[in-house]
Short mmCIF file of C-alpha atoms and ligand atoms in Angstrom, two decimals:
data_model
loop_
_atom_site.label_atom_id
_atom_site.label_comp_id
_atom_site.label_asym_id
_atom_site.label_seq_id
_atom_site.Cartn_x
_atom_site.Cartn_y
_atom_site.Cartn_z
CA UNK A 1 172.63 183.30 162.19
CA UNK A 2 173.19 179.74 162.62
CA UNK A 3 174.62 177.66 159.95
CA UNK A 4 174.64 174.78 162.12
CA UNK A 5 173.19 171.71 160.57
CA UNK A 6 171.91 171.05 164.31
CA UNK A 7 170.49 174.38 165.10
CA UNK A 8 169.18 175.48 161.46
CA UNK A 9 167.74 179.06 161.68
CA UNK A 10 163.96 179.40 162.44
CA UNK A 11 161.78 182.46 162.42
CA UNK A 12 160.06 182.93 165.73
CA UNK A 13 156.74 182.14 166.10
CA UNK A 14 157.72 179.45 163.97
CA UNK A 15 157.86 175.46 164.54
CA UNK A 16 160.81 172.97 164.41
CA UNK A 17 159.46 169.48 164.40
CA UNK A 18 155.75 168.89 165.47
CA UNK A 19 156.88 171.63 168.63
CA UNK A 20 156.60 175.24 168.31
CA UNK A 21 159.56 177.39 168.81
CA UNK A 22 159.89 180.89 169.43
CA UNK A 23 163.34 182.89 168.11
CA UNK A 24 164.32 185.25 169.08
CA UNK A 25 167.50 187.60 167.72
CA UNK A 26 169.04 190.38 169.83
CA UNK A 27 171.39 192.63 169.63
CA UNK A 28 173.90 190.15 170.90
CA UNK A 29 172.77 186.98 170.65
CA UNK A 30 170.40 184.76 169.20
CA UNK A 31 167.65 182.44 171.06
CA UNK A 32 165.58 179.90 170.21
CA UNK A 33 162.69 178.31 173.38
CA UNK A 34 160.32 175.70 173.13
CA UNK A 35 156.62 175.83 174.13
CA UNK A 36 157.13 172.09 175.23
CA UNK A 37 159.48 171.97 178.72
CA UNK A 38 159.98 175.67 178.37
CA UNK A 39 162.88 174.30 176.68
CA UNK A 40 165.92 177.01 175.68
CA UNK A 41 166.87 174.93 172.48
CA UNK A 42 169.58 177.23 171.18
CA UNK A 43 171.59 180.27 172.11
CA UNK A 44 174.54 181.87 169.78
CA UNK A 45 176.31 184.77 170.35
CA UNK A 46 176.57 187.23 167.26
CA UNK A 47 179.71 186.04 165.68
CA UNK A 48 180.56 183.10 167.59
CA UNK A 49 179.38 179.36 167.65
CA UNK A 50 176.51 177.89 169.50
CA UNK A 51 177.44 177.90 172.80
CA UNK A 52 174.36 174.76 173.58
CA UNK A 53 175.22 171.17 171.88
CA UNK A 54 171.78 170.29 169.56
CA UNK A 55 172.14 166.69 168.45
CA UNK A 56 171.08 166.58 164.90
CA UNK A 57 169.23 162.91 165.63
CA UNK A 58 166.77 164.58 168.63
CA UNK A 59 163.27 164.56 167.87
CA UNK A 60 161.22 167.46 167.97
CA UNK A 61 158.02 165.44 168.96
CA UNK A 62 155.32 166.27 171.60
CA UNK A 63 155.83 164.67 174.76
CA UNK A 64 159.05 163.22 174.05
CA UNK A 65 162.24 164.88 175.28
CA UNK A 66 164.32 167.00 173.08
CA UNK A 67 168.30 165.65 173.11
CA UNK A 68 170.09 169.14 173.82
CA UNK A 69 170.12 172.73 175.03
CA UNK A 70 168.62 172.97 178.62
CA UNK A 71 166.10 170.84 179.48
CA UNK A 72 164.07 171.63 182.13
CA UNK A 73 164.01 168.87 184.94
CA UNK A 74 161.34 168.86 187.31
CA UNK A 75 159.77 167.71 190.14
CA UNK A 76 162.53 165.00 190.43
CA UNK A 77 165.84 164.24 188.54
CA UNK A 78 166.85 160.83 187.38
CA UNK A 79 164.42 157.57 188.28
CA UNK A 80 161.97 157.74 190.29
CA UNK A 81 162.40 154.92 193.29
CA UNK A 82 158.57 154.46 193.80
CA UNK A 83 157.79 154.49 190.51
CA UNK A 84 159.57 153.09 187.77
CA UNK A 85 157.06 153.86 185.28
CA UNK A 86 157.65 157.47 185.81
CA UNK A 87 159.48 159.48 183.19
CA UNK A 88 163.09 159.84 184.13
CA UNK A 89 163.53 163.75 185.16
CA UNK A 90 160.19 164.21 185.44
CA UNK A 91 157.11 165.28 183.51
CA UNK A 92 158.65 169.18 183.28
CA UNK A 93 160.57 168.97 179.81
CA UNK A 94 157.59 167.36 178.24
CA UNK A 95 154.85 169.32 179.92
CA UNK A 96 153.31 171.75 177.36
CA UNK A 97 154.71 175.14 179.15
CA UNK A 98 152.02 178.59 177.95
CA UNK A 99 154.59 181.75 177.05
CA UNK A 100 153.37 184.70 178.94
CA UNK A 101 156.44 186.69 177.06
CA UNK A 102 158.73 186.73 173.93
CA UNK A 103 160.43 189.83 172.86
CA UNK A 104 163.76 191.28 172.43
CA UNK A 105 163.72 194.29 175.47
CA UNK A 106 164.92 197.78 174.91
CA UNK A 107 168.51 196.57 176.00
CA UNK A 108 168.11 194.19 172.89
CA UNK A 109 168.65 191.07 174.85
CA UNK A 110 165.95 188.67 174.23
CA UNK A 111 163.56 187.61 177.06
CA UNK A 112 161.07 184.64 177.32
CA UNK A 113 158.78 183.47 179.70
CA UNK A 114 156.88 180.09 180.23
CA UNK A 115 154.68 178.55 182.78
CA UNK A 116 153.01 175.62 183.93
CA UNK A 117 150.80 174.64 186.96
CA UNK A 118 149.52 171.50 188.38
CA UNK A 119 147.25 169.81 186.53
CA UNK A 120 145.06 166.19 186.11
CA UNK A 121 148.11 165.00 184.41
CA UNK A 122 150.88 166.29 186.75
CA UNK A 123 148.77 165.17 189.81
CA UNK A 124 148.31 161.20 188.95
CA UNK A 125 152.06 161.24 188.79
CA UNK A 126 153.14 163.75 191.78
CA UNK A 127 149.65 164.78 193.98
CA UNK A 128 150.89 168.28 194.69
CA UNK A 129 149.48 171.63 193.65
CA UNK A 130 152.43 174.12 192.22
CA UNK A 131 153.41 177.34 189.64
CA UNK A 132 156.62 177.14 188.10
CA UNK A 133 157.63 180.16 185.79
CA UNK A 134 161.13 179.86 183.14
CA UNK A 135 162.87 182.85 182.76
CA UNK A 136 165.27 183.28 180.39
CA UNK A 137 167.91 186.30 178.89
CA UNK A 138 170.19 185.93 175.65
CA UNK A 139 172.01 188.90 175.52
CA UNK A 140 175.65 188.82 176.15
CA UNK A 141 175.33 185.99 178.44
CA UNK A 142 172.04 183.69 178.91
CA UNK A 143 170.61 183.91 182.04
CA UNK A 144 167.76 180.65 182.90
CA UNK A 145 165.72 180.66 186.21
CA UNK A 146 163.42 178.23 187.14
CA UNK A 147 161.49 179.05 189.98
CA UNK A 148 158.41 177.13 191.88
CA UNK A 149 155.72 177.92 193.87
CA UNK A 150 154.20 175.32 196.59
CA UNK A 151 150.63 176.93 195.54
CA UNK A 152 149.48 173.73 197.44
CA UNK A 153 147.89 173.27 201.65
CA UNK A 154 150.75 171.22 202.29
CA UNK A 155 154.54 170.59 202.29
CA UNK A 156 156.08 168.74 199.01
CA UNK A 157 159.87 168.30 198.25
CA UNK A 158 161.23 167.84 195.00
CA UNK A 159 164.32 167.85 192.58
CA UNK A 160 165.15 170.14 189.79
CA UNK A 161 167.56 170.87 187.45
CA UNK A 162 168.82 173.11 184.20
CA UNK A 163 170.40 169.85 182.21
CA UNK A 164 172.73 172.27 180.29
CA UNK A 165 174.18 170.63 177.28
CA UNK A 166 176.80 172.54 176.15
CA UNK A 167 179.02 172.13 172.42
CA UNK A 168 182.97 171.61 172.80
CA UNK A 169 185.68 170.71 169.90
CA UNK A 170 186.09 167.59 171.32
CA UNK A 171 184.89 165.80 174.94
CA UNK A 172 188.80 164.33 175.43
CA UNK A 173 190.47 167.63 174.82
CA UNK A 174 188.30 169.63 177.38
CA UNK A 175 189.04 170.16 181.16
CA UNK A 176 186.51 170.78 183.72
CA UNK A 177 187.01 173.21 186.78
CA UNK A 178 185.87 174.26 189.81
CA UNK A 179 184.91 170.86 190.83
CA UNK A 180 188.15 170.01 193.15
CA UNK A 181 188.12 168.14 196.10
CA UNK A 182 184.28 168.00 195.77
CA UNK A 183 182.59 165.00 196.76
CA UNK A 184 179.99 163.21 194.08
CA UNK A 185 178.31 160.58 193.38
CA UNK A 186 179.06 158.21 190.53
CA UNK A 187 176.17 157.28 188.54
CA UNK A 188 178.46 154.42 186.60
CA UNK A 189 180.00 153.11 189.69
CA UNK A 190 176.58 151.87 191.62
CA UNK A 191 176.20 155.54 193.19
CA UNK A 192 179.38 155.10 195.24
CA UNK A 193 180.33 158.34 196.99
CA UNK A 194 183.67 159.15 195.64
CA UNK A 195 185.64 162.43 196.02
CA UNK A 196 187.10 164.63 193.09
CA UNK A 197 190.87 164.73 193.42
CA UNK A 198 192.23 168.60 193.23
CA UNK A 199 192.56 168.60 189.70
CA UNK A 200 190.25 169.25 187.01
CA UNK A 201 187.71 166.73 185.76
CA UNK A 202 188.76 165.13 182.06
CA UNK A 203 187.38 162.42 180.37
CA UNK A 204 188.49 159.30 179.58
CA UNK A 205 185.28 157.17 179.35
CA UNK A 206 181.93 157.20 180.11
CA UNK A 207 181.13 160.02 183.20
CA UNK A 208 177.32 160.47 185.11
CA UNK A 209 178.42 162.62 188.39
CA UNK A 210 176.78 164.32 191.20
CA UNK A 211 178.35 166.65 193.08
CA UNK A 212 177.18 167.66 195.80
CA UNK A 213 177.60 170.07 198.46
CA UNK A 214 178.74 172.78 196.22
CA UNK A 215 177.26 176.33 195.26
CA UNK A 216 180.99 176.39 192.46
CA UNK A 217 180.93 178.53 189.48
CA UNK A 218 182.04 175.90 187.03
CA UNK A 219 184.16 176.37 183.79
CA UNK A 220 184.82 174.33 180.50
CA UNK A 221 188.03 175.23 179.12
CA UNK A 222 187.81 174.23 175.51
CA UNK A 223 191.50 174.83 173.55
CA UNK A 224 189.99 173.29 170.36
CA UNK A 225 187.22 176.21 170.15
CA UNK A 226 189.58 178.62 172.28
CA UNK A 227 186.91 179.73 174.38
CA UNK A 228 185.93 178.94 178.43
CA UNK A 229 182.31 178.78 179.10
CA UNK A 230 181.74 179.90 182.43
CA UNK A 231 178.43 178.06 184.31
CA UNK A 232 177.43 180.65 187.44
CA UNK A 233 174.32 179.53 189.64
CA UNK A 234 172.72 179.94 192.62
CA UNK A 235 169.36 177.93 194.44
CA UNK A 236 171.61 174.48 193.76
CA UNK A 237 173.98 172.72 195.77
CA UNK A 238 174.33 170.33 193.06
CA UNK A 239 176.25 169.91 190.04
CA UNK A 240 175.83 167.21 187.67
CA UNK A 241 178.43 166.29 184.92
CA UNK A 242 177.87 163.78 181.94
CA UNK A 243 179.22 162.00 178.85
CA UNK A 244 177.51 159.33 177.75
CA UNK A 245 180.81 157.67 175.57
CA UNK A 246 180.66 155.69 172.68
CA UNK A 247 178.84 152.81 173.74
CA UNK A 248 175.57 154.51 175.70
CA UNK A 249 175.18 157.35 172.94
CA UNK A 250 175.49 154.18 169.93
CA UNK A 251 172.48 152.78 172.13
CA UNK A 252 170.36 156.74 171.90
CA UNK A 253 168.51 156.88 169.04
CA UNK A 254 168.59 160.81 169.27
CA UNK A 255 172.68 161.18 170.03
CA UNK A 256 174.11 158.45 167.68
CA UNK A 257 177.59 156.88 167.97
CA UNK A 258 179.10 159.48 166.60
CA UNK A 259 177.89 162.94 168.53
CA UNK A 260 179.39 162.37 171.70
CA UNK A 261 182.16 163.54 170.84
CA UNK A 262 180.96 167.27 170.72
CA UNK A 263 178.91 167.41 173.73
CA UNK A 264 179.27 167.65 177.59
CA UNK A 265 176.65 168.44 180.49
CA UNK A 266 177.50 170.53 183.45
CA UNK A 267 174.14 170.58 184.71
CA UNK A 268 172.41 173.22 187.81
CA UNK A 269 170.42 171.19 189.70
CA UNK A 270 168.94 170.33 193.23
CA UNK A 271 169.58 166.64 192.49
CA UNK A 272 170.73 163.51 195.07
CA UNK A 273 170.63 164.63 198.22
CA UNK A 274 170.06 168.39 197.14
CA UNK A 275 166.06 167.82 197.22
CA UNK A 276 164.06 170.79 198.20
CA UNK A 277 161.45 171.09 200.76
CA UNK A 278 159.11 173.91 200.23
CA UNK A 279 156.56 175.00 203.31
CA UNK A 280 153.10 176.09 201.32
CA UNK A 281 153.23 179.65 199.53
CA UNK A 282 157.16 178.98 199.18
CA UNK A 283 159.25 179.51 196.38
CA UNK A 284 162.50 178.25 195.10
CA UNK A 285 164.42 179.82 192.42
CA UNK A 286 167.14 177.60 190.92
CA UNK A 287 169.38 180.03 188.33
CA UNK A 288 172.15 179.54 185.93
CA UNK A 289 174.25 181.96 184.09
CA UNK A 290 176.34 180.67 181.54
CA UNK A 291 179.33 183.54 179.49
CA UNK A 292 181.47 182.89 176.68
CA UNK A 293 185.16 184.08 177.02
CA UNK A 294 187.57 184.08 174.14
CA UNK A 295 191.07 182.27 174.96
CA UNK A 296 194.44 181.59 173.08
CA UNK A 297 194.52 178.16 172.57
CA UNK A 298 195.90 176.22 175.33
O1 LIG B 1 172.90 163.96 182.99
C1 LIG B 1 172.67 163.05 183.99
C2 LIG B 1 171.64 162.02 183.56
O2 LIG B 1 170.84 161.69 184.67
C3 LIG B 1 172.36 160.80 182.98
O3 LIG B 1 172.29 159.73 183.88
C4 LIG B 1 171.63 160.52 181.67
O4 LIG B 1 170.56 159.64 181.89
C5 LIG B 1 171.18 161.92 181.29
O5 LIG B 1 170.75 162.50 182.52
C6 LIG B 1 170.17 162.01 180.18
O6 LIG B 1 168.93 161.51 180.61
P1 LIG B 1 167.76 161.38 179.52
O7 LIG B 1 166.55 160.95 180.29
O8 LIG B 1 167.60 162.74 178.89
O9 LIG B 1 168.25 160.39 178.50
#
Protein backbone atom coordinates (compact mmCIF):
# COMPACT_ATOMS: atom_id res chain seq x y z
CA UNK A 1 0.00 0.00 0.00
CA UNK A 2 1.11 3.40 -0.64
CA UNK A 3 2.11 5.66 2.08
CA UNK A 4 3.03 8.20 -0.31
CA UNK A 5 1.67 11.59 0.49
CA UNK A 6 1.44 11.86 -3.50
CA UNK A 7 -0.17 8.62 -4.27
CA UNK A 8 -2.47 8.16 -1.01
CA UNK A 9 -4.27 4.74 -1.21
CA UNK A 10 -7.76 4.68 -2.88
CA UNK A 11 -10.27 1.89 -3.10
CA UNK A 12 -11.18 1.16 -6.67
CA UNK A 13 -14.17 2.23 -7.96
CA UNK A 14 -13.39 5.07 -5.95
CA UNK A 15 -12.59 8.91 -6.88
CA UNK A 16 -9.46 11.08 -6.26
CA UNK A 17 -10.30 14.66 -6.95
CA UNK A 18 -13.52 15.47 -9.00
CA UNK A 19 -12.03 12.24 -11.46
CA UNK A 20 -12.86 8.75 -10.85
CA UNK A 21 -10.18 6.25 -10.34
CA UNK A 22 -10.18 2.69 -10.49
CA UNK A 23 -7.44 0.55 -8.11
CA UNK A 24 -6.58 -2.01 -8.55
CA UNK A 25 -4.16 -4.47 -6.18
CA UNK A 26 -2.54 -7.64 -7.52
CA UNK A 27 -0.63 -10.08 -6.49
CA UNK A 28 2.43 -8.05 -7.32
CA UNK A 29 1.70 -4.78 -7.71
CA UNK A 30 -0.64 -2.16 -7.16
CA UNK A 31 -2.52 0.16 -9.89
CA UNK A 32 -4.39 2.98 -9.87
CA UNK A 33 -6.18 4.42 -13.83
CA UNK A 34 -8.17 7.27 -14.47
CA UNK A 35 -11.51 7.38 -16.37
CA UNK A 36 -10.25 10.86 -17.68
CA UNK A 37 -7.13 10.27 -20.44
CA UNK A 38 -7.22 6.63 -19.60
CA UNK A 39 -4.67 7.91 -17.37
CA UNK A 40 -2.34 5.07 -15.34
CA UNK A 41 -1.94 7.45 -12.25
CA UNK A 42 0.05 5.08 -10.05
CA UNK A 43 1.80 1.75 -10.11
CA UNK A 44 3.86 0.19 -6.94
CA UNK A 45 5.32 -2.92 -6.74
CA UNK A 46 4.49 -4.96 -3.44
CA UNK A 47 7.28 -3.90 -1.24
CA UNK A 48 8.95 -1.33 -3.17
CA UNK A 49 8.33 2.46 -3.92
CA UNK A 50 6.21 3.95 -6.59
CA UNK A 51 7.90 3.41 -9.52
CA UNK A 52 5.55 6.71 -11.39
CA UNK A 53 6.44 10.39 -9.91
CA UNK A 54 2.68 11.91 -8.65
CA UNK A 55 3.24 15.58 -7.88
CA UNK A 56 1.37 16.28 -4.75
CA UNK A 57 0.25 19.98 -6.31
CA UNK A 58 -1.59 18.18 -9.65
CA UNK A 59 -5.14 18.65 -9.82
CA UNK A 60 -7.47 16.00 -10.14
CA UNK A 61 -10.04 18.18 -12.13
CA UNK A 62 -12.11 17.28 -15.27
CA UNK A 63 -10.64 18.38 -18.35
CA UNK A 64 -7.52 19.58 -16.98
CA UNK A 65 -4.38 17.45 -17.17
CA UNK A 66 -3.19 15.45 -14.30
CA UNK A 67 0.82 16.37 -13.45
CA UNK A 68 2.25 12.65 -13.30
CA UNK A 69 2.10 8.95 -14.08
CA UNK A 70 1.50 8.38 -17.90
CA UNK A 71 -0.43 10.62 -19.60
CA UNK A 72 -1.84 9.69 -22.58
CA UNK A 73 -0.86 12.03 -25.58
CA UNK A 74 -2.84 12.00 -28.55
CA UNK A 75 -3.51 12.92 -31.79
CA UNK A 76 -0.43 15.26 -31.63
CA UNK A 77 2.39 15.93 -29.05
CA UNK A 78 3.53 19.34 -28.04
CA UNK A 79 1.85 22.68 -29.87
CA UNK A 80 -0.04 22.50 -32.41
CA UNK A 81 1.47 24.83 -35.48
CA UNK A 82 -2.02 25.60 -37.00
CA UNK A 83 -3.58 26.09 -34.04
CA UNK A 84 -2.35 27.66 -31.09
CA UNK A 85 -5.47 27.50 -29.26
CA UNK A 86 -5.25 23.80 -29.25
CA UNK A 87 -4.40 21.99 -26.05
CA UNK A 88 -0.74 21.14 -25.99
CA UNK A 89 -0.59 17.10 -26.45
CA UNK A 90 -3.79 16.95 -27.53
CA UNK A 91 -7.36 16.47 -26.36
CA UNK A 92 -6.45 12.50 -25.33
CA UNK A 93 -5.42 12.98 -21.53
CA UNK A 94 -8.45 15.08 -20.95
CA UNK A 95 -10.94 13.20 -23.07
CA UNK A 96 -13.36 11.30 -20.75
CA UNK A 97 -12.02 7.58 -21.75
CA UNK A 98 -15.36 4.62 -20.94
CA UNK A 99 -13.53 1.36 -19.08
CA UNK A 100 -14.63 -1.68 -20.90
CA UNK A 101 -12.40 -3.70 -18.09
CA UNK A 102 -10.96 -3.55 -14.49
CA UNK A 103 -10.00 -6.63 -12.70
CA UNK A 104 -7.09 -8.35 -11.28
CA UNK A 105 -6.79 -11.72 -13.90
CA UNK A 106 -6.24 -15.21 -12.69
CA UNK A 107 -2.36 -14.52 -12.94
CA UNK A 108 -3.18 -11.71 -10.30
CA UNK A 109 -1.78 -8.96 -12.37
CA UNK A 110 -4.21 -6.23 -12.72
CA UNK A 111 -5.68 -5.33 -16.17
CA UNK A 112 -7.62 -2.19 -17.37
CA UNK A 113 -9.08 -1.12 -20.37
CA UNK A 114 -10.33 2.33 -21.72
CA UNK A 115 -11.63 3.73 -24.89
CA UNK A 116 -12.57 6.64 -26.73
CA UNK A 117 -13.82 7.42 -30.31
CA UNK A 118 -14.29 10.45 -32.34
CA UNK A 119 -16.70 12.59 -31.32
CA UNK A 120 -18.42 16.45 -31.86
CA UNK A 121 -15.75 17.54 -29.57
CA UNK A 122 -12.69 15.67 -30.97
CA UNK A 123 -13.83 16.58 -34.57
CA UNK A 124 -13.96 20.65 -34.27
CA UNK A 125 -10.39 20.25 -33.15
CA UNK A 126 -8.96 17.27 -35.48
CA UNK A 127 -11.92 16.31 -38.39
CA UNK A 128 -11.01 12.63 -38.38
CA UNK A 129 -13.07 9.62 -37.40
CA UNK A 130 -10.91 7.06 -35.00
CA UNK A 131 -11.02 4.13 -31.94
CA UNK A 132 -8.28 4.21 -29.66
CA UNK A 133 -8.27 1.44 -26.86
CA UNK A 134 -5.51 1.73 -23.45
CA UNK A 135 -4.33 -1.33 -22.32
CA UNK A 136 -2.65 -1.68 -19.38
CA UNK A 137 -0.88 -4.72 -16.94
CA UNK A 138 0.57 -4.16 -13.28
CA UNK A 139 1.90 -7.25 -12.38
CA UNK A 140 5.56 -7.63 -12.06
CA UNK A 141 6.18 -5.11 -14.63
CA UNK A 142 3.44 -2.57 -16.18
CA UNK A 143 2.79 -3.07 -19.52
CA UNK A 144 0.70 0.32 -21.43
CA UNK A 145 -0.46 0.07 -25.13
CA UNK A 146 -2.12 2.57 -26.86
CA UNK A 147 -3.39 1.58 -30.01
CA UNK A 148 -5.64 3.53 -32.82
CA UNK A 149 -7.85 2.75 -35.34
CA UNK A 150 -8.31 5.11 -38.62
CA UNK A 151 -12.20 4.02 -38.36
CA UNK A 152 -12.42 7.04 -40.82
CA UNK A 153 -12.87 7.09 -45.32
CA UNK A 154 -9.70 8.74 -45.42
CA UNK A 155 -5.97 8.97 -44.50
CA UNK A 156 -5.04 11.08 -41.15
CA UNK A 157 -1.52 11.22 -39.50
CA UNK A 158 -0.95 11.99 -36.06
CA UNK A 159 1.43 11.98 -32.95
CA UNK A 160 1.25 10.02 -29.81
CA UNK A 161 2.90 9.37 -26.87
CA UNK A 162 3.03 7.47 -23.19
CA UNK A 163 4.49 10.79 -21.21
CA UNK A 164 5.95 8.42 -18.51
CA UNK A 165 6.82 10.30 -15.42
CA UNK A 166 8.81 8.30 -13.46
CA UNK A 167 10.09 8.99 -9.35
CA UNK A 168 14.05 9.04 -8.76
CA UNK A 169 16.08 10.05 -5.36
CA UNK A 170 17.23 12.89 -6.95
CA UNK A 171 17.18 14.29 -10.92
CA UNK A 172 21.26 15.27 -10.55
CA UNK A 173 22.28 11.93 -9.18
CA UNK A 174 20.55 9.83 -11.99
CA UNK A 175 22.11 8.73 -15.38
CA UNK A 176 20.22 8.04 -18.42
CA UNK A 177 21.12 5.18 -20.98
CA UNK A 178 20.62 3.85 -24.07
CA UNK A 179 20.40 7.16 -25.65
CA UNK A 180 24.18 7.36 -27.14
CA UNK A 181 25.12 8.80 -30.18
CA UNK A 182 21.38 9.38 -30.86
CA UNK A 183 20.38 12.38 -32.56
CA UNK A 184 17.47 14.77 -30.85
CA UNK A 185 16.03 17.62 -30.88
CA UNK A 186 16.38 20.26 -28.19
CA UNK A 187 13.23 21.75 -27.13
CA UNK A 188 15.35 24.59 -24.97
CA UNK A 189 17.75 25.31 -27.67
CA UNK A 190 15.10 26.62 -30.54
CA UNK A 191 14.62 22.83 -31.76
CA UNK A 192 18.24 22.66 -32.96
CA UNK A 193 19.15 19.14 -34.06
CA UNK A 194 21.93 18.18 -31.81
CA UNK A 195 23.47 14.70 -31.33
CA UNK A 196 23.88 12.78 -27.91
CA UNK A 197 27.56 12.25 -27.26
CA UNK A 198 28.31 8.32 -26.31
CA UNK A 199 27.77 8.76 -22.83
CA UNK A 200 24.82 8.72 -20.78
CA UNK A 201 22.41 11.63 -20.50
CA UNK A 202 22.73 13.59 -16.84
CA UNK A 203 21.35 16.64 -15.86
CA UNK A 204 22.63 19.70 -15.13
CA UNK A 205 19.77 22.16 -15.96
CA UNK A 206 16.73 22.37 -17.55
CA UNK A 207 16.34 19.26 -20.43
CA UNK A 208 13.09 18.94 -23.20
CA UNK A 209 14.66 16.27 -25.84
CA UNK A 210 13.54 14.38 -28.79
CA UNK A 211 15.19 11.67 -29.94
CA UNK A 212 14.60 10.43 -32.75
CA UNK A 213 15.33 7.66 -34.95
CA UNK A 214 15.53 5.17 -32.22
CA UNK A 215 13.40 1.95 -31.30
CA UNK A 216 16.30 1.89 -27.65
CA UNK A 217 15.23 0.19 -24.58
CA UNK A 218 16.05 3.00 -22.21
CA UNK A 219 17.24 2.76 -18.51
CA UNK A 220 17.34 5.14 -15.39
CA UNK A 221 19.97 4.11 -13.14
CA UNK A 222 19.02 5.61 -9.84
CA UNK A 223 22.00 4.90 -6.94
CA UNK A 224 19.99 7.00 -4.43
CA UNK A 225 16.88 4.43 -4.63
CA UNK A 226 19.35 1.53 -5.82
CA UNK A 227 17.15 0.43 -8.41
CA UNK A 228 17.29 0.76 -12.63
CA UNK A 229 14.00 1.20 -14.22
CA UNK A 230 14.12 -0.29 -17.46
CA UNK A 231 11.63 1.60 -20.31
CA UNK A 232 11.09 -1.27 -23.30
CA UNK A 233 8.79 -0.15 -26.33
CA UNK A 234 7.92 -0.80 -29.56
CA UNK A 235 5.40 1.28 -32.38
CA UNK A 236 7.85 4.55 -31.51
CA UNK A 237 10.85 5.77 -33.02
CA UNK A 238 10.84 8.46 -30.58
CA UNK A 239 12.01 9.08 -27.23
CA UNK A 240 11.39 12.10 -25.34
CA UNK A 241 13.34 13.12 -22.12
CA UNK A 242 12.41 16.05 -19.67
CA UNK A 243 13.19 18.08 -16.53
CA UNK A 244 11.64 21.04 -16.20
CA UNK A 245 14.49 22.63 -13.43
CA UNK A 246 13.91 24.99 -10.90
CA UNK A 247 12.79 27.87 -12.69
CA UNK A 248 9.91 26.26 -15.23
CA UNK A 249 8.49 23.87 -12.39
CA UNK A 250 8.47 27.36 -9.75
CA UNK A 251 6.29 28.76 -12.78
CA UNK A 252 3.68 25.10 -12.69
CA UNK A 253 1.19 25.54 -10.40
CA UNK A 254 0.80 21.62 -10.19
CA UNK A 255 4.87 20.74 -9.83
CA UNK A 256 6.04 23.60 -7.49
CA UNK A 257 9.66 24.76 -7.04
CA UNK A 258 10.43 22.23 -5.06
CA UNK A 259 9.28 18.68 -6.86
CA UNK A 260 11.57 18.66 -9.58
CA UNK A 261 13.87 17.35 -7.92
CA UNK A 262 12.19 13.80 -7.73
CA UNK A 263 10.93 13.47 -11.13
CA UNK A 264 12.19 12.68 -14.72
CA UNK A 265 10.27 11.78 -18.09
CA UNK A 266 11.53 9.23 -20.50
CA UNK A 267 8.59 9.35 -22.57
CA UNK A 268 7.34 6.51 -25.72
CA UNK A 269 6.16 8.46 -28.26
CA UNK A 270 5.70 8.99 -32.13
CA UNK A 271 6.63 12.65 -31.64
CA UNK A 272 8.77 15.27 -34.14
CA UNK A 273 9.30 13.76 -37.08
CA UNK A 274 7.98 10.25 -35.79
CA UNK A 275 4.23 11.22 -36.96
CA UNK A 276 2.16 8.36 -38.11
CA UNK A 277 0.24 7.98 -41.20
CA UNK A 278 -2.51 5.51 -41.00
CA UNK A 279 -4.37 4.28 -44.51
CA UNK A 280 -8.32 3.83 -43.37
CA UNK A 281 -9.09 0.54 -41.24
CA UNK A 282 -5.32 0.86 -39.97
CA UNK A 283 -4.05 0.49 -36.68
CA UNK A 284 -1.08 1.57 -34.75
CA UNK A 285 -0.09 0.20 -31.52
CA UNK A 286 2.45 2.31 -29.60
CA UNK A 287 3.65 0.04 -26.29
CA UNK A 288 5.80 0.56 -23.33
CA UNK A 289 7.05 -1.79 -20.76
CA UNK A 290 8.61 -0.39 -17.91
CA UNK A 291 10.61 -3.24 -14.87
CA UNK A 292 12.07 -2.44 -11.69
CA UNK A 293 15.54 -4.04 -10.94
CA UNK A 294 17.16 -3.89 -7.55
CA UNK A 295 20.95 -2.58 -7.63
CA UNK A 296 23.83 -2.00 -5.03
CA UNK A 297 24.23 1.45 -4.87
CA UNK A 298 26.48 2.85 -7.37
O1 LIG B 1 7.86 16.24 -21.94
C1 LIG B 1 8.00 17.02 -23.05
C2 LIG B 1 7.04 18.20 -23.01
O2 LIG B 1 6.59 18.46 -24.32
C3 LIG B 1 7.76 19.41 -22.40
O3 LIG B 1 8.05 20.35 -23.38
C4 LIG B 1 6.77 19.93 -21.35
O4 LIG B 1 5.92 20.88 -21.93
C5 LIG B 1 6.07 18.65 -20.96
O5 LIG B 1 5.87 17.96 -22.19
C6 LIG B 1 4.81 18.82 -20.14
O6 LIG B 1 3.80 19.37 -20.93
P1 LIG B 1 2.42 19.76 -20.19
O7 LIG B 1 1.51 20.21 -21.29
O8 LIG B 1 1.93 18.53 -19.48
O9 LIG B 1 2.77 20.83 -19.19
Amino acid sequence: MSDDPANPPVPSGTTRGELAMLRLSGTHSSLDVASQGAHVCNWQPDGGEPVLFMSPKSHFLKGKAIRGGVPVIFPWFGKREDDPTAPQHGFGRIAGWKRTRGMVDQRGAAVAEFQLEDNDSTRKSWPFSFAAKLSVEGHTRLHITLEIKNTDSKPFTFGAGLHSYFCVSDIERIKILGLEDTHYIDQVAANEVRKQANEAITFDGELDRIYFDTAATCVILDPGKKRRIVIAKSGSKSTVVWNPWAGKAGSMADLGADNWRGMVCVETTNAGPDSITLAPLATHRLETTITVERIDSA
